[in-house]
PDB file of C-alpha atoms in Angstrom:
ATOM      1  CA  UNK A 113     121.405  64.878  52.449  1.00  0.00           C
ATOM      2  CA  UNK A 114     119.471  61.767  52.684  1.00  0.00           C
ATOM      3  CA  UNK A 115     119.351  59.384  49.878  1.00  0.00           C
ATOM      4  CA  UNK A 116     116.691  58.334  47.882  1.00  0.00           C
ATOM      5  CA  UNK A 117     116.262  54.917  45.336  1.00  0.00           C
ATOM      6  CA  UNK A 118     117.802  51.589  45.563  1.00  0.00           C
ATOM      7  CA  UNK A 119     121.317  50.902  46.554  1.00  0.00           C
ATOM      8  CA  UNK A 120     123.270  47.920  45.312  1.00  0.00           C
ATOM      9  CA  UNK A 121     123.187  46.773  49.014  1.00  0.00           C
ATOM     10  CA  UNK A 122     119.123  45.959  48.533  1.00  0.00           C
ATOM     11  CA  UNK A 123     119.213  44.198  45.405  1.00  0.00           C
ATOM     12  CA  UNK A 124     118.173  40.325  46.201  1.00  0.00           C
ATOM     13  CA  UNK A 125     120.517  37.578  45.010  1.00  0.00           C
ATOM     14  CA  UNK A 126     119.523  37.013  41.236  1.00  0.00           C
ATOM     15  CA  UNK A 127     118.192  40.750  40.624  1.00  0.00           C
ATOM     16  CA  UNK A 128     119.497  43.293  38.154  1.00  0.00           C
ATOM     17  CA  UNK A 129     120.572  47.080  37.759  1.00  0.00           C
ATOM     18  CA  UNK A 130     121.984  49.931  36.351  1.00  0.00           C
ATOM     19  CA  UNK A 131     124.801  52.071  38.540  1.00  0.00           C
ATOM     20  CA  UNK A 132     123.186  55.752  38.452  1.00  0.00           C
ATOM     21  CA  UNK A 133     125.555  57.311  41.277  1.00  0.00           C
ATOM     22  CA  UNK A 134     127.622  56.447  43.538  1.00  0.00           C
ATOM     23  CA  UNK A 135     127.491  58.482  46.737  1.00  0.00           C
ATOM     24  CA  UNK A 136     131.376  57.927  48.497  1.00  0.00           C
ATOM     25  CA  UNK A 137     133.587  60.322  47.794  1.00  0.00           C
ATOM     26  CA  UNK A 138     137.796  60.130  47.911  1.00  0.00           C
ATOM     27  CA  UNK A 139     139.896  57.053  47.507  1.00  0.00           C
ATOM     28  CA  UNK A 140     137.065  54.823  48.035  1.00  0.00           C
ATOM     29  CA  UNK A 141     134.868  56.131  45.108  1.00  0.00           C
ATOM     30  CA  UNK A 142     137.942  56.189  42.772  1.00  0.00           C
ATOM     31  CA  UNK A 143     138.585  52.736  43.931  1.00  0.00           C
ATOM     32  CA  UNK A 144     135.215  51.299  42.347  1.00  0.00           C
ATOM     33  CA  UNK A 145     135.566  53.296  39.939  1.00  0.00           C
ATOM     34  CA  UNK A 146     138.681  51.912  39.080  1.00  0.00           C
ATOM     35  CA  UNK A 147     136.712  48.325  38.958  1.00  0.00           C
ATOM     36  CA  UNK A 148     134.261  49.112  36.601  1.00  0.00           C
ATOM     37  CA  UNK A 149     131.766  50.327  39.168  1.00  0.00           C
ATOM     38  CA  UNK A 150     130.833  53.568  37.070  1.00  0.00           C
ATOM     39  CA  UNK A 151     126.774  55.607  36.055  1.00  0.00           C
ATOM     40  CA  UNK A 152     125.195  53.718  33.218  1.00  0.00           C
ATOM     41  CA  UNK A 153     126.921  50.097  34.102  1.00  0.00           C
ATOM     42  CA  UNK A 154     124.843  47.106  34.496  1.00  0.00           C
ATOM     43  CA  UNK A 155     125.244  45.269  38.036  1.00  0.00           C
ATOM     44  CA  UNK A 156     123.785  42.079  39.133  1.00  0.00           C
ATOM     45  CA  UNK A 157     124.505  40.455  42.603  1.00  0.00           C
ATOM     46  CA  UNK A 158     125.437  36.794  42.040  1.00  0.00           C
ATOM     47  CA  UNK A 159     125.357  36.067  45.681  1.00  0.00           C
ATOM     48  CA  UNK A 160     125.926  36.930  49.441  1.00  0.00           C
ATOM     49  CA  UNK A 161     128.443  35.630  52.366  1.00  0.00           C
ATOM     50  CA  UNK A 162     126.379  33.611  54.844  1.00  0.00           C
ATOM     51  CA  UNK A 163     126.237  36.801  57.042  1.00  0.00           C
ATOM     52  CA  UNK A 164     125.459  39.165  54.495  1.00  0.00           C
ATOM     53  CA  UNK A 165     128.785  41.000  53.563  1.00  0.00           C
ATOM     54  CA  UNK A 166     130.488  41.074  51.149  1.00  0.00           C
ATOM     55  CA  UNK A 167     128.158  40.789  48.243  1.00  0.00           C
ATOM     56  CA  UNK A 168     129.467  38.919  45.014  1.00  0.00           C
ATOM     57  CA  UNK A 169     128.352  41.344  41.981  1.00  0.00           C
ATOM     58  CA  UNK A 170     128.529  40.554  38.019  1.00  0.00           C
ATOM     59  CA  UNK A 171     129.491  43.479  35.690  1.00  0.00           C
ATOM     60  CA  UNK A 172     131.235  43.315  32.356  1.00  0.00           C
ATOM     61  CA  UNK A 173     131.507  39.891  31.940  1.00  0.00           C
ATOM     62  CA  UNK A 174     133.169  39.571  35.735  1.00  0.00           C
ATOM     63  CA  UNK A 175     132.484  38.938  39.250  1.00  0.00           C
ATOM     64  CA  UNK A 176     133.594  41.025  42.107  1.00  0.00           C
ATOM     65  CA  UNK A 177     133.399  40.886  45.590  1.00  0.00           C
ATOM     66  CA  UNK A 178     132.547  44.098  47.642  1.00  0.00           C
ATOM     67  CA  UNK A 179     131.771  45.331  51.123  1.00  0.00           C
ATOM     68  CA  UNK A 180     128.039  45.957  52.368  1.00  0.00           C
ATOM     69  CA  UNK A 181     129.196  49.081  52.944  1.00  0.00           C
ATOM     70  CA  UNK A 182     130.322  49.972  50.033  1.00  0.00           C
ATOM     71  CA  UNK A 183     127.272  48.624  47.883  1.00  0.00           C
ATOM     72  CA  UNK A 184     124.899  50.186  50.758  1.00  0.00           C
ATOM     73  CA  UNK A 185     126.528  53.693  48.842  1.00  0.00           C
ATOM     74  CA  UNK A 186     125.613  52.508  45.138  1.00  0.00           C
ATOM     75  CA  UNK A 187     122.438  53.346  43.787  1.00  0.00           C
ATOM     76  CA  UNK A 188     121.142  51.665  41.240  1.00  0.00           C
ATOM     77  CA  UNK A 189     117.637  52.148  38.532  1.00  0.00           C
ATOM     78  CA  UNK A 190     115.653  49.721  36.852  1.00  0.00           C
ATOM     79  CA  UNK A 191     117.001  47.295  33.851  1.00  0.00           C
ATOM     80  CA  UNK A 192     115.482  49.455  30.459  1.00  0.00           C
ATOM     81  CA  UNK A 193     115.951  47.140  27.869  1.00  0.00           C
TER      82      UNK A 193
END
């Protein structure tokens, strides 16, 4: 099944949005979970690694650091207020 929307992944340094799935299943999923990474969250990436990956994200009042990979799998909405 192909994906549609905006993963985590193509957010731009500075922008802003709101977890709707995430599409990993297993350990991996339950790991982000784990961190906070759940639907209805608000994400914002705070900045990138010179190549790219991993991405620094802000969520509850924290940073975290995650593989391209694994934000490539997080799709995100628009910012309602």
């Amino acid at each position: 099944m192909e994906e549609t929307g905006r993963s985590l992944q193509s957010l731009a340094d500075g922008q802003s949005g709101v977890v709707e799935r995430i599409a990993l299943t297993g350990a991996t999923k339950r790991r982000l979970i784990e961190m906070g990474i759940t639907p209805g969250t608000r994400v914002g990436v705070l900045k990138r690694a010179p190549l790219g990956d991993p991405i620094e994200i802000l969520l509850r009042g924290y940073s975290l650091t995650i593989r391209g990979t694994d934000a490539a799998q997080i799709f995100v909405g628009e910012v309602r207020p």
